[in-house]
């Protein structure tokens, strides 16, 4: 029966559960808010307070389960910045989170690898960083899971490191390699981030730069500990192993030492890191591991994170701070307040009604509902687990099927080789079978010879039996002759000795081998004949001597024993002969079976071989058809390209396009070279129609070059005299006609043999000749002076650049003396960017000089250098003009920088000079590129130097604009005190000023156009060629648009100062 004292405890339990549920809900909500604010697609660094709340959450729940439950729902595959910030937060969790976070993160190791692989395959700057960061995190987790003694923050004492390495030198060696790999991933990420960023002060203070630089704080912390671990382990290895064995370890450590030192120095110079972290300084030289005493000089680098003095300002929508209290304290306080709750309950609800309360029923029903919900939850979990198991089994079965398909493919690829090997083995077995057959024949012959010897032995045995019977009869006669005289006794004894001797010799001869039996039998026959003769002679002597008869009886007994032995020997020989016959018959039957099986295998292999040959023939025929279809498709596409070029000849919009004779000549020469390749590819295709790759590549290049020649020939005809224009247009149409006829012959199998591009060559040579006739002549310098003038201009340009660098250094020193504060910072930034630009221009001039020497050496042949420059006067004049422009631009840059530092010039002058230098260097690169080999390494170096100059010019512009923004004081526009009429009046005055400024801008654009027109007139280039500039100053990616009004002159493409017109740009050709 329930009492009034039992009800408050139930209410208290229910309230405690409610408080715990609310607290858990509040914790989940706070974690979700912190994760969503820390990991987003905005290019800003992760705020420390959000990351700290996530880390405190891992310590509260003793793991990273909540973090991963929310992180897996983030769209990491849709934004590289989101993935970058996710990796940053995960790095912080691994370093500073609860120690169980490592195991929770390891469960999602495959997810992290997939994210890195996904972004590594995309051409995105952040994507490449995400790939490297994911690899770093995977390496970090694998290392710390394997070596659990070392925490993920790498804060381990030397004793812990010694205990981890152990006493086995192999374990120490392996641990050193793993630390090396760990350090490589850290340094690779840091180097990539710094390479993508401009390390100037302006970039490192922007949010976009800080977003990339923020994770390097954790990298710096990791690298300092890893460097200390490496030094300790290498000294331990050198104490146990010879120095030669560890040469590779020392080389790898030296590379990492220099990379780490360079990284620390660059990071130490950035403003972003100065307020966040104190980066240690490494020694000037790496430790000398060959001297053990150097270990005492080693100082462990320590990274210091300064404490923030000012508290962080919370966002408006942030949750309340998380209370860091234990649940046990709440329980204790609740237990202490229990007596008070009893009184409150009595005062509120009154005494119980008969000891029964309806709330008990509600509590019981709620408990039953809770049990039902728990059972339902368990059932749902079991069903979900079952579905997951089924899906995993399906995935495993599909993977097994995929592996089986791959194995079948591999077996199919190997099957042909196996069949060939089996055929060779069958041939060898046939040869062995023939050898065995010959051996069998020889064995059969030996068996016949043995049988003949056996017959002879049998005949000898019969003779011995008959002689034995005769001797028995003689012995009976001998018994009757006991009265023989004593004189014959000695003769009988001699005969006895001779008989015993002969019996022994027969026994020895009978034991000889089977191959000598014939000889032994013949010898035995002769001995027996002699014995018969001797026995005949003894017959008369034994008749008179009984004693001799007795001795003869004993000799006969011995002979009988010898006979029995000989009989046994004969039976053994017969058994051996029968076994030999059986073995020969078994061998013959096995050989017959082997012969039949070989015949069947030979038939099967021949059938498979014929099937394989027929399949190869079908594949070869299919390959020929596919190659011809590929050729037909290429020819069709080439026809479309040339027909499109012919269609542009009659296009009214094409009439406005112009081109230079020099560019037309270069296109025609390239087309002639492509015709030679087409002819060679056609010959190779006729020789081997199974390979049309060479002809396809040659046709592709030929179609584009021929179309380019036709279009540029028509564009050149637009500014040529009437006679030359008509001839040039007609030849362009003839080139198109001949090209289409040649391609038509290539499309059909019947006419592909007689297709010949010789007629196309004739027409293109005519176009080349007309272009040479239209080429303008040089006016400024005599041809014999061009060679010397090129070298002088390049030398003077180099000297001007060196003088500019020297003057900038002087201005830098003077600015440091005369200015301070923001102005000094702005001046240093501008002068540093100008110095970098001058160095980049100097490298460009050196690269251009090297490429120019390569062009002259490869193109002059037996002529002198001056003769080469004279023969290519137009190209030489372009080099001279470009070199003068570069030197003049450098001088103007220095003068403008000097004025800006002295506050007598405008920042806009620096921007204009930067654009002018970029245009001049582009002209120099284009002039050098005209006659350079396309595959030249020096040309690649020149192009890289040109891109570097453009980047440095952009840095000058950016530094100038940033400095201008820092120095400008913009007044706040306050219109609160104006009336409506006053505001209307101010608005009208502002509109008038805008119209005046627009009119001035338009007039300045017209003046700029006239100035550029006069510039090109003085340079010897007609007005009609300004848009293409002899193919040296135009940019194919951004063609200069023509003015829509006839009264306004066309403006050459210079640095982007003028506004683009509102009409679509006109097609421009080099």
PDB file of C-alpha atoms in Angstrom, residues 249-259 286-287 289:
ATOM      1  CA  UNK A 249      67.877   7.709 -42.758  1.00  0.00           C
ATOM      2  CA  UNK A 250      70.335  10.586 -42.437  1.00  0.00           C
ATOM      3  CA  UNK A 251      69.631  11.847 -45.964  1.00  0.00           C
ATOM      4  CA  UNK A 252      65.895  11.716 -45.351  1.00  0.00           C
ATOM      5  CA  UNK A 253      66.274  13.552 -42.023  1.00  0.00           C
ATOM      6  CA  UNK A 254      68.378  16.297 -43.651  1.00  0.00           C
ATOM      7  CA  UNK A 255      65.689  16.863 -46.305  1.00  0.00           C
ATOM      8  CA  UNK A 256      62.987  17.057 -43.645  1.00  0.00           C
ATOM      9  CA  UNK A 257      65.139  19.337 -41.483  1.00  0.00           C
ATOM     10  CA  UNK A 258      65.622  21.901 -44.255  1.00  0.00           C
ATOM     11  CA  UNK A 259      61.951  21.737 -45.251  1.00  0.00           C
ATOM     12  CA  UNK A 286      71.138  19.456 -38.397  1.00  0.00           C
ATOM     13  CA  UNK A 287      72.557  17.321 -35.545  1.00  0.00           C
ATOM     14  CA  UNK A 289      74.454  11.660 -35.546  1.00  0.00           C
TER      15      UNK A 289
END
